[in-house]
Amino acid sequence: IPDYPERLNCAAELLAGGAPDAVCLRTPDGQSWTYGELRARSARIAHVLTGELGVVPGNRVLLRGPTTPWLVACWMAVLQAGAVAVTVLAAQRAHELADVCDIGQVRYALCDHRFTGELVKAAVPDLRIVPYGGGGDDDLLRRAQDRPDSYDAVPTSCDDVALIAFTSGTTGRPKGCLHFHRDVLAIADTFSATVLRPSADDLFTGSPPLGFTFGLGGLVVFPMRVGASSLLLEKAGPAELLAAVADQRVTVLFTAPTAYRAMLAEADAYDLTSLRRCVSAGENLPAATWQAWYDRTGLRLINGIGATEMLHIFISAAGQEARPGATGRPVPGYAARIVDAALQPVPDGQPGLLAVRGPTGCRYLADERQREYVRAGWNLTGDTYVRDIDGWYRYVARADDMIISAGYNIAGPEVEETLLRHPDVVEAAVIGVPDDERGQVVKAFVVLREGVPADDATVAELRRFAKSVMVPYKCPREFRFLPGLPRTPTGKLQRFRLRDAT
Ligand code: 3SK
């Protein structure tokens, strides 16, 4: 990791990443913004923010909208003005937005004009909502159009807060994670520079929104750090991703395991030969998904574990190194270890809590839960992992997703991976449900391939299959078929909703 200068504005650095006439942002409908155009447009917005709107360094500014070039321009403008970006998901609802604004002490909101409804409903006291893209008199872009097209970025300190990334978690109030200007560059200078290794010729795309730091890194920070281009998709389901790759000759793809599985079902109809790097994160990547993607594309998926608290990916592997069923090794710059509840090291080969530290880390905003996440300088991510003797890290489960049945510890993801290997299974999730005799038993929620009947014969077939590949105590005793699994807007499985449904 470079020694960042004491005065550092990460937005100014990223905007300087490409030549003025190099393409920076593209959209599938043919828009193309050069680095020079993005610099000019974000400069004009920064003038409105610091001029008539009165934004001062340190103000928290909410950013809400689908993944468009204007959202990126607003993000750059906020950071250049020395303010703090609080980017949320377009899918978030009024009460969630109200919580974010309250916790983050948000004073301004720049909002895509199509998404102002929920913000207005949130009724946040003293929040100034500024719509963009609708063309009205109060529209940010209209106000910005005759402003100067250069802006001297506020010389923030490298340790000034650049963004607050909110993590909803599964329970409790959302937590705001503070990240500094240097952190934003550090994720590019660690994971991206050493594992992904992009160049200015690359074209990135992917599904995670910019309100999820997986997307902010993969679609904005990493490409701009090397002067590459990013194709921004407002709608980024599996079909749109496949079409984008094929039509625009995308070279670097960021999405989650579920989307890779869904793409595989349709992939034969698309030319995916432009792809060079495919990153999978956000959830555990089953070995079967890794293998199926490799068989179809010849590409070795780059698996990674990241966290909003850590800003981006901190364990990963790429190229010939990447192994199905393993996450990888600590990204250069990060250190990891497996510990028990008393933070004592657990021997290699045995499961324990994943602890990590490096240039980025958790700083919750005014939240007691900081004490649980960071202990003795180590970030405890809430994942159970095993380190193999050769230093490779393998995911076992989220620490609270272990099932204990008749005294056996069962890792839910292992059972899910087994079920996913059955050709009739599209998605699978398992939980432990209370049982008088065994304490808990494994219950599976399964999404079946279209046309497969959700009946007793299918249950019997899945039981037979599970028993043929796993010891019986791990096999689900109960099955339920669902049309889809409950997920957060960022694609993470909401196991608590499955638990509530039983
Ligand atoms: O939360 C995650 O899973 C994640 C993954 C990669 C990069 C960033 C994040 C937040």
mmCIF file of N, CA and C in Angstrom, residues 370-469:
data_model
loop_
_atom_site.group_PDB
_atom_site.id
_atom_site.type_symbol
_atom_site.label_atom_id
_atom_site.label_comp_id
_atom_site.label_asym_id
_atom_site.label_seq_id
_atom_site.Cartn_x
_atom_site.Cartn_y
_atom_site.Cartn_z
ATOM 1 N N GLN A 370 -19.440 -1.733 17.971
ATOM 2 C CA GLN A 370 -18.031 -1.625 17.606
ATOM 3 C C GLN A 370 -17.168 -2.545 18.477
ATOM 4 N N ARG A 371 -17.516 -2.607 19.765
ATOM 5 C CA ARG A 371 -16.745 -3.415 20.722
ATOM 6 C C ARG A 371 -16.750 -4.889 20.356
ATOM 7 N N GLU A 372 -17.859 -5.356 19.751
ATOM 8 C CA GLU A 372 -17.927 -6.772 19.368
ATOM 9 C C GLU A 372 -17.185 -7.010 18.056
ATOM 10 N N TYR A 373 -17.222 -6.016 17.178
ATOM 11 C CA TYR A 373 -16.625 -6.239 15.840
ATOM 12 C C TYR A 373 -15.108 -6.131 15.884
ATOM 13 N N VAL A 374 -14.602 -5.139 16.610
ATOM 14 C CA VAL A 374 -13.136 -4.975 16.664
ATOM 15 C C VAL A 374 -12.659 -5.308 18.071
ATOM 16 N N ARG A 375 -11.839 -6.359 18.132
ATOM 17 C CA ARG A 375 -11.307 -6.754 19.442
ATOM 18 C C ARG A 375 -9.803 -6.911 19.308
ATOM 19 N N ALA A 376 -9.106 -6.235 20.205
ATOM 20 C CA ALA A 376 -7.636 -6.258 20.221
ATOM 21 C C ALA A 376 -7.062 -5.952 18.832
ATOM 22 N N GLY A 377 -7.696 -5.030 18.133
ATOM 23 C CA GLY A 377 -7.178 -4.600 16.832
ATOM 24 C C GLY A 377 -7.589 -5.496 15.670
ATOM 25 N N TRP A 378 -8.296 -6.593 15.967
ATOM 26 C CA TRP A 378 -8.734 -7.505 14.895
ATOM 27 C C TRP A 378 -10.217 -7.298 14.622
ATOM 28 N N ASN A 379 -10.575 -7.326 13.348
ATOM 29 C CA ASN A 379 -11.986 -7.235 12.959
ATOM 30 C C ASN A 379 -12.562 -8.645 12.933
ATOM 31 N N LEU A 380 -13.614 -8.857 13.705
ATOM 32 C CA LEU A 380 -14.270 -10.176 13.732
ATOM 33 C C LEU A 380 -15.505 -10.095 12.848
ATOM 34 N N THR A 381 -15.419 -10.736 11.695
ATOM 35 C CA THR A 381 -16.419 -10.495 10.658
ATOM 36 C C THR A 381 -17.727 -11.239 10.887
ATOM 37 N N GLY A 382 -17.727 -12.188 11.833
ATOM 38 C CA GLY A 382 -18.949 -12.974 12.049
ATOM 39 C C GLY A 382 -18.998 -14.206 11.170
ATOM 40 N N ASP A 383 -17.866 -14.547 10.540
ATOM 41 C CA ASP A 383 -17.821 -15.740 9.693
ATOM 42 C C ASP A 383 -17.005 -16.828 10.380
ATOM 43 N N THR A 384 -17.455 -18.060 10.212
ATOM 44 C CA THR A 384 -16.651 -19.192 10.655
ATOM 45 C C THR A 384 -15.860 -19.680 9.449
ATOM 46 N N TYR A 385 -14.558 -19.825 9.642
ATOM 47 C CA TYR A 385 -13.660 -20.230 8.558
ATOM 48 C C TYR A 385 -12.724 -21.322 9.040
ATOM 49 N N VAL A 386 -12.102 -22.009 8.094
ATOM 50 C CA VAL A 386 -11.010 -22.930 8.390
ATOM 51 C C VAL A 386 -9.806 -22.436 7.601
ATOM 52 N N ARG A 387 -8.616 -22.443 8.249
ATOM 53 C CA ARG A 387 -7.404 -22.207 7.466
ATOM 54 C C ARG A 387 -6.725 -23.556 7.253
ATOM 55 N N ASP A 388 -6.459 -23.870 5.984
ATOM 56 C CA ASP A 388 -5.781 -25.126 5.691
ATOM 57 C C ASP A 388 -4.293 -24.979 6.011
ATOM 58 N N ILE A 389 -3.579 -26.117 6.036
ATOM 59 C CA ILE A 389 -2.174 -26.018 6.446
ATOM 60 C C ILE A 389 -1.334 -25.185 5.482
ATOM 61 N N ASP A 390 -1.782 -25.072 4.240
ATOM 62 C CA ASP A 390 -1.001 -24.257 3.306
ATOM 63 C C ASP A 390 -1.442 -22.787 3.309
ATOM 64 N N GLY A 391 -2.227 -22.389 4.318
ATOM 65 C CA GLY A 391 -2.561 -20.967 4.457
ATOM 66 C C GLY A 391 -3.776 -20.519 3.659
ATOM 67 N N TRP A 392 -4.505 -21.482 3.066
ATOM 68 C CA TRP A 392 -5.729 -21.122 2.341
ATOM 69 C C TRP A 392 -6.907 -21.073 3.288
ATOM 70 N N TYR A 393 -7.810 -20.130 3.017
ATOM 71 C CA TYR A 393 -8.981 -19.948 3.878
ATOM 72 C C TYR A 393 -10.226 -20.496 3.205
ATOM 73 N N ARG A 394 -10.955 -21.308 3.965
ATOM 74 C CA ARG A 394 -12.189 -21.912 3.440
ATOM 75 C C ARG A 394 -13.360 -21.503 4.317
ATOM 76 N N TYR A 395 -14.430 -21.075 3.665
ATOM 77 C CA TYR A 395 -15.636 -20.639 4.376
ATOM 78 C C TYR A 395 -16.363 -21.839 4.955
ATOM 79 N N VAL A 396 -16.856 -21.679 6.186
ATOM 80 C CA VAL A 396 -17.689 -22.746 6.774
ATOM 81 C C VAL A 396 -19.133 -22.256 6.882
ATOM 82 N N ALA A 397 -19.342 -21.139 7.536
ATOM 83 C CA ALA A 397 -20.704 -20.599 7.717
ATOM 84 C C ALA A 397 -20.597 -19.228 8.347
ATOM 85 N N ARG A 398 -21.677 -18.475 8.332
ATOM 86 C CA ARG A 398 -21.740 -17.318 9.219
ATOM 87 C C ARG A 398 -21.738 -17.894 10.619
ATOM 88 N N ALA A 399 -21.072 -17.234 11.556
ATOM 89 C CA ALA A 399 -20.905 -17.821 12.891
ATOM 90 C C ALA A 399 -22.264 -18.198 13.488
ATOM 91 N N ASP A 400 -23.310 -17.400 13.191
ATOM 92 C CA ASP A 400 -24.609 -17.740 13.792
ATOM 93 C C ASP A 400 -25.457 -18.645 12.898
ATOM 94 N N ASP A 401 -24.875 -19.184 11.844
ATOM 95 C CA ASP A 401 -25.616 -20.100 10.970
ATOM 96 C C ASP A 401 -25.201 -21.548 11.168
ATOM 97 N N MET A 402 -24.437 -21.823 12.218
ATOM 98 C CA MET A 402 -24.088 -23.216 12.501
ATOM 99 C C MET A 402 -25.320 -23.889 13.119
ATOM 100 N N ILE A 403 -25.555 -25.116 12.692
ATOM 101 C CA ILE A 403 -26.709 -25.861 13.228
ATOM 102 C C ILE A 403 -26.144 -26.945 14.153
ATOM 103 N N ILE A 404 -26.726 -27.054 15.324
ATOM 104 C CA ILE A 404 -26.256 -28.116 16.226
ATOM 105 C C ILE A 404 -27.381 -29.128 16.381
ATOM 106 N N SER A 405 -27.145 -30.335 15.859
ATOM 107 C CA SER A 405 -28.186 -31.358 15.856
ATOM 108 C C SER A 405 -27.629 -32.619 16.507
ATOM 109 N N ALA A 406 -28.279 -33.051 17.560
ATOM 110 C CA ALA A 406 -27.856 -34.245 18.307
ATOM 111 C C ALA A 406 -26.348 -34.172 18.636
ATOM 112 N N GLY A 407 -25.895 -32.965 18.960
ATOM 113 C CA GLY A 407 -24.496 -32.802 19.357
ATOM 114 C C GLY A 407 -23.527 -32.605 18.190
ATOM 115 N N TYR A 408 -24.003 -32.746 16.977
ATOM 116 C CA TYR A 408 -23.129 -32.528 15.808
ATOM 117 C C TYR A 408 -23.207 -31.073 15.376
ATOM 118 N N ASN A 409 -22.047 -30.504 15.011
ATOM 119 C CA ASN A 409 -22.041 -29.167 14.403
ATOM 120 C C ASN A 409 -22.197 -29.315 12.906
ATOM 121 N N ILE A 410 -23.188 -28.655 12.355
ATOM 122 C CA ILE A 410 -23.431 -28.762 10.907
ATOM 123 C C ILE A 410 -23.351 -27.356 10.305
ATOM 124 N N ALA A 411 -22.536 -27.213 9.291
ATOM 125 C CA ALA A 411 -22.421 -25.910 8.619
ATOM 126 C C ALA A 411 -23.479 -25.855 7.515
ATOM 127 N N GLY A 412 -24.424 -24.925 7.674
ATOM 128 C CA GLY A 412 -25.497 -24.808 6.684
ATOM 129 C C GLY A 412 -24.995 -24.761 5.240
ATOM 130 N N PRO A 413 -23.972 -23.936 4.920
ATOM 131 C CA PRO A 413 -23.530 -23.831 3.525
ATOM 132 C C PRO A 413 -23.055 -25.156 2.919
ATOM 133 N N GLU A 414 -22.529 -26.055 3.759
ATOM 134 C CA GLU A 414 -22.091 -27.336 3.189
ATOM 135 C C GLU A 414 -23.303 -28.126 2.692
ATOM 136 N N VAL A 415 -24.382 -28.094 3.463
ATOM 137 C CA VAL A 415 -25.598 -28.812 3.059
ATOM 138 C C VAL A 415 -26.184 -28.142 1.802
ATOM 139 N N GLU A 416 -26.161 -26.812 1.799
ATOM 140 C CA GLU A 416 -26.690 -26.081 0.629
ATOM 141 C C GLU A 416 -25.888 -26.426 -0.622
ATOM 142 N N GLU A 417 -24.576 -26.472 -0.480
ATOM 143 C CA GLU A 417 -23.730 -26.783 -1.643
ATOM 144 C C GLU A 417 -24.063 -28.165 -2.190
ATOM 145 N N THR A 418 -24.329 -29.111 -1.279
ATOM 146 C CA THR A 418 -24.671 -30.468 -1.716
ATOM 147 C C THR A 418 -25.976 -30.450 -2.504
ATOM 148 N N LEU A 419 -26.982 -29.785 -1.947
ATOM 149 C CA LEU A 419 -28.278 -29.761 -2.639
ATOM 150 C C LEU A 419 -28.148 -29.090 -4.005
ATOM 151 N N LEU A 420 -27.301 -28.057 -4.075
ATOM 152 C CA LEU A 420 -27.144 -27.336 -5.352
ATOM 153 C C LEU A 420 -26.530 -28.205 -6.440
ATOM 154 N N ARG A 421 -25.898 -29.275 -6.030
ATOM 155 C CA ARG A 421 -25.304 -30.156 -7.053
ATOM 156 C C ARG A 421 -26.353 -31.008 -7.744
ATOM 157 N N HIS A 422 -27.563 -31.069 -7.172
ATOM 158 C CA HIS A 422 -28.631 -31.856 -7.813
ATOM 159 C C HIS A 422 -29.170 -31.062 -9.002
ATOM 160 N N PRO A 423 -29.321 -31.707 -10.146
ATOM 161 C CA PRO A 423 -29.717 -30.951 -11.348
ATOM 162 C C PRO A 423 -31.084 -30.276 -11.262
ATOM 163 N N ASP A 424 -31.946 -30.725 -10.344
ATOM 164 C CA ASP A 424 -33.280 -30.100 -10.251
ATOM 165 C C ASP A 424 -33.305 -28.897 -9.309
ATOM 166 N N VAL A 425 -32.173 -28.621 -8.662
ATOM 167 C CA VAL A 425 -32.164 -27.550 -7.645
ATOM 168 C C VAL A 425 -31.526 -26.286 -8.218
ATOM 169 N N VAL A 426 -32.272 -25.182 -8.114
ATOM 170 C CA VAL A 426 -31.750 -23.901 -8.604
ATOM 171 C C VAL A 426 -31.138 -23.110 -7.451
ATOM 172 N N GLU A 427 -31.804 -23.054 -6.309
ATOM 173 C CA GLU A 427 -31.292 -22.377 -5.119
ATOM 174 C C GLU A 427 -31.641 -23.211 -3.896
ATOM 175 N N ALA A 428 -30.801 -23.132 -2.859
ATOM 176 C CA ALA A 428 -31.085 -23.890 -1.640
ATOM 177 C C ALA A 428 -30.581 -23.108 -0.436
ATOM 178 N N ALA A 429 -31.333 -23.176 0.642
ATOM 179 C CA ALA A 429 -30.892 -22.558 1.896
ATOM 180 C C ALA A 429 -31.335 -23.475 3.024
ATOM 181 N N VAL A 430 -30.472 -23.638 4.029
ATOM 182 C CA VAL A 430 -30.899 -24.485 5.143
ATOM 183 C C VAL A 430 -30.772 -23.714 6.453
ATOM 184 N N ILE A 431 -31.627 -24.096 7.395
ATOM 185 C CA ILE A 431 -31.569 -23.520 8.742
ATOM 186 C C ILE A 431 -31.764 -24.663 9.742
ATOM 187 N N GLY A 432 -31.486 -24.388 11.006
ATOM 188 C CA GLY A 432 -31.796 -25.359 12.051
ATOM 189 C C GLY A 432 -33.153 -25.006 12.639
ATOM 190 N N VAL A 433 -34.032 -26.010 12.776
ATOM 191 C CA VAL A 433 -35.326 -25.739 13.420
ATOM 192 C C VAL A 433 -35.397 -26.568 14.714
ATOM 193 N N PRO A 434 -36.081 -26.046 15.728
ATOM 194 C CA PRO A 434 -36.110 -26.736 17.018
ATOM 195 C C PRO A 434 -36.696 -28.146 16.906
ATOM 196 N N ASP A 435 -36.100 -29.064 17.668
ATOM 197 C CA ASP A 435 -36.576 -30.439 17.650
ATOM 198 C C ASP A 435 -36.396 -31.004 19.060
ATOM 199 N N ASP A 436 -37.459 -31.616 19.610
ATOM 200 C CA ASP A 436 -37.426 -32.090 21.006
ATOM 201 C C ASP A 436 -36.309 -33.083 21.235
ATOM 202 N N GLU A 437 -36.134 -33.969 20.265
ATOM 203 C CA GLU A 437 -35.183 -35.055 20.458
ATOM 204 C C GLU A 437 -33.733 -34.627 20.210
ATOM 205 N N ARG A 438 -33.514 -33.886 19.118
ATOM 206 C CA ARG A 438 -32.147 -33.578 18.668
ATOM 207 C C ARG A 438 -31.708 -32.145 18.949
ATOM 208 N N GLY A 439 -32.552 -31.376 19.576
ATOM 209 C CA GLY A 439 -32.199 -29.963 19.797
ATOM 210 C C GLY A 439 -32.567 -29.143 18.571
ATOM 211 N N GLN A 440 -31.919 -29.476 17.447
ATOM 212 C CA GLN A 440 -32.264 -28.850 16.156
ATOM 213 C C GLN A 440 -32.203 -29.931 15.080
ATOM 214 N N VAL A 441 -32.981 -29.742 14.033
ATOM 215 C CA VAL A 441 -32.784 -30.570 12.831
ATOM 216 C C VAL A 441 -32.637 -29.638 11.629
ATOM 217 N N VAL A 442 -32.059 -30.188 10.568
ATOM 218 C CA VAL A 442 -31.798 -29.373 9.377
ATOM 219 C C VAL A 442 -33.072 -29.294 8.521
ATOM 220 N N LYS A 443 -33.459 -28.068 8.203
ATOM 221 C CA LYS A 443 -34.601 -27.882 7.303
ATOM 222 C C LYS A 443 -34.104 -27.174 6.051
ATOM 223 N N ALA A 444 -34.474 -27.702 4.895
ATOM 224 C CA ALA A 444 -34.014 -27.118 3.619
ATOM 225 C C ALA A 444 -35.144 -26.386 2.920
ATOM 226 N N PHE A 445 -34.821 -25.218 2.405
ATOM 227 C CA PHE A 445 -35.739 -24.456 1.547
ATOM 228 C C PHE A 445 -35.133 -24.503 0.151
ATOM 229 N N VAL A 446 -35.929 -24.994 -0.797
ATOM 230 C CA VAL A 446 -35.355 -25.277 -2.113
ATOM 231 C C VAL A 446 -36.183 -24.601 -3.207
ATOM 232 N N VAL A 447 -35.479 -23.998 -4.151
ATOM 233 C CA VAL A 447 -36.135 -23.496 -5.374
ATOM 234 C C VAL A 447 -35.831 -24.523 -6.462
ATOM 235 N N LEU A 448 -36.888 -25.072 -7.039
ATOM 236 C CA LEU A 448 -36.700 -26.145 -8.029
ATOM 237 C C LEU A 448 -36.601 -25.589 -9.441
ATOM 238 N N ARG A 449 -35.933 -26.330 -10.302
ATOM 239 C CA ARG A 449 -35.887 -26.001 -11.727
ATOM 240 C C ARG A 449 -37.319 -25.998 -12.253
ATOM 241 N N GLU A 450 -37.578 -25.100 -13.210
ATOM 242 C CA GLU A 450 -38.927 -24.995 -13.761
ATOM 243 C C GLU A 450 -39.412 -26.356 -14.258
ATOM 244 N N GLY A 451 -40.636 -26.697 -13.932
ATOM 245 C CA GLY A 451 -41.213 -27.948 -14.433
ATOM 246 C C GLY A 451 -41.057 -29.120 -13.474
ATOM 247 N N VAL A 452 -40.175 -28.980 -12.460
ATOM 248 C CA VAL A 452 -40.007 -30.098 -11.512
ATOM 249 C C VAL A 452 -41.110 -29.996 -10.460
ATOM 250 N N PRO A 453 -41.878 -31.064 -10.250
ATOM 251 C CA PRO A 453 -42.999 -30.946 -9.303
ATOM 252 C C PRO A 453 -42.533 -30.830 -7.852
ATOM 253 N N ALA A 454 -43.195 -29.948 -7.107
ATOM 254 C CA ALA A 454 -42.876 -29.778 -5.677
ATOM 255 C C ALA A 454 -43.694 -30.801 -4.898
ATOM 256 N N ASP A 455 -43.324 -32.062 -4.987
ATOM 257 C CA ASP A 455 -44.146 -33.105 -4.350
ATOM 258 C C ASP A 455 -43.279 -34.082 -3.550
ATOM 259 N N ASP A 456 -43.930 -35.092 -2.987
ATOM 260 C CA ASP A 456 -43.224 -36.042 -2.112
ATOM 261 C C ASP A 456 -42.141 -36.808 -2.858
ATOM 262 N N ALA A 457 -42.398 -37.074 -4.138
ATOM 263 C CA ALA A 457 -41.393 -37.833 -4.904
ATOM 264 C C ALA A 457 -40.105 -37.013 -5.017
ATOM 265 N N THR A 458 -40.241 -35.690 -5.201
ATOM 266 C CA THR A 458 -39.049 -34.836 -5.302
ATOM 267 C C THR A 458 -38.333 -34.768 -3.946
ATOM 268 N N VAL A 459 -39.118 -34.693 -2.863
ATOM 269 C CA VAL A 459 -38.492 -34.716 -1.533
ATOM 270 C C VAL A 459 -37.688 -36.011 -1.380
ATOM 271 N N ALA A 460 -38.308 -37.135 -1.759
ATOM 272 C CA ALA A 460 -37.627 -38.433 -1.603
ATOM 273 C C ALA A 460 -36.347 -38.468 -2.431
ATOM 274 N N GLU A 461 -36.421 -37.920 -3.625
ATOM 275 C CA GLU A 461 -35.254 -37.905 -4.504
ATOM 276 C C GLU A 461 -34.136 -37.036 -3.902
ATOM 277 N N LEU A 462 -34.488 -35.859 -3.353
ATOM 278 C CA LEU A 462 -33.458 -34.985 -2.765
ATOM 279 C C LEU A 462 -32.855 -35.619 -1.509
ATOM 280 N N ARG A 463 -33.703 -36.318 -0.745
ATOM 281 C CA ARG A 463 -33.186 -37.032 0.449
ATOM 282 C C ARG A 463 -32.193 -38.106 0.028
ATOM 283 N N ARG A 464 -32.604 -38.870 -0.985
ATOM 284 C CA ARG A 464 -31.731 -39.957 -1.472
ATOM 285 C C ARG A 464 -30.392 -39.380 -1.924
ATOM 286 N N PHE A 465 -30.472 -38.267 -2.679
ATOM 287 C CA PHE A 465 -29.260 -37.652 -3.218
ATOM 288 C C PHE A 465 -28.366 -37.159 -2.068
ATOM 289 N N ALA A 466 -28.982 -36.442 -1.124
ATOM 290 C CA ALA A 466 -28.191 -35.893 -0.003
ATOM 291 C C ALA A 466 -27.498 -37.024 0.746
ATOM 292 N N LYS A 467 -28.234 -38.110 0.965
ATOM 293 C CA LYS A 467 -27.650 -39.226 1.735
ATOM 294 C C LYS A 467 -26.539 -39.919 0.959
ATOM 295 N N SER A 468 -26.592 -39.815 -0.355
ATOM 296 C CA SER A 468 -25.556 -40.482 -1.142
ATOM 297 C C SER A 468 -24.232 -39.707 -1.099
ATOM 298 N N VAL A 469 -24.273 -38.438 -0.681
ATOM 299 C CA VAL A 469 -23.023 -37.654 -0.669
ATOM 300 C C VAL A 469 -22.645 -37.079 0.694
#
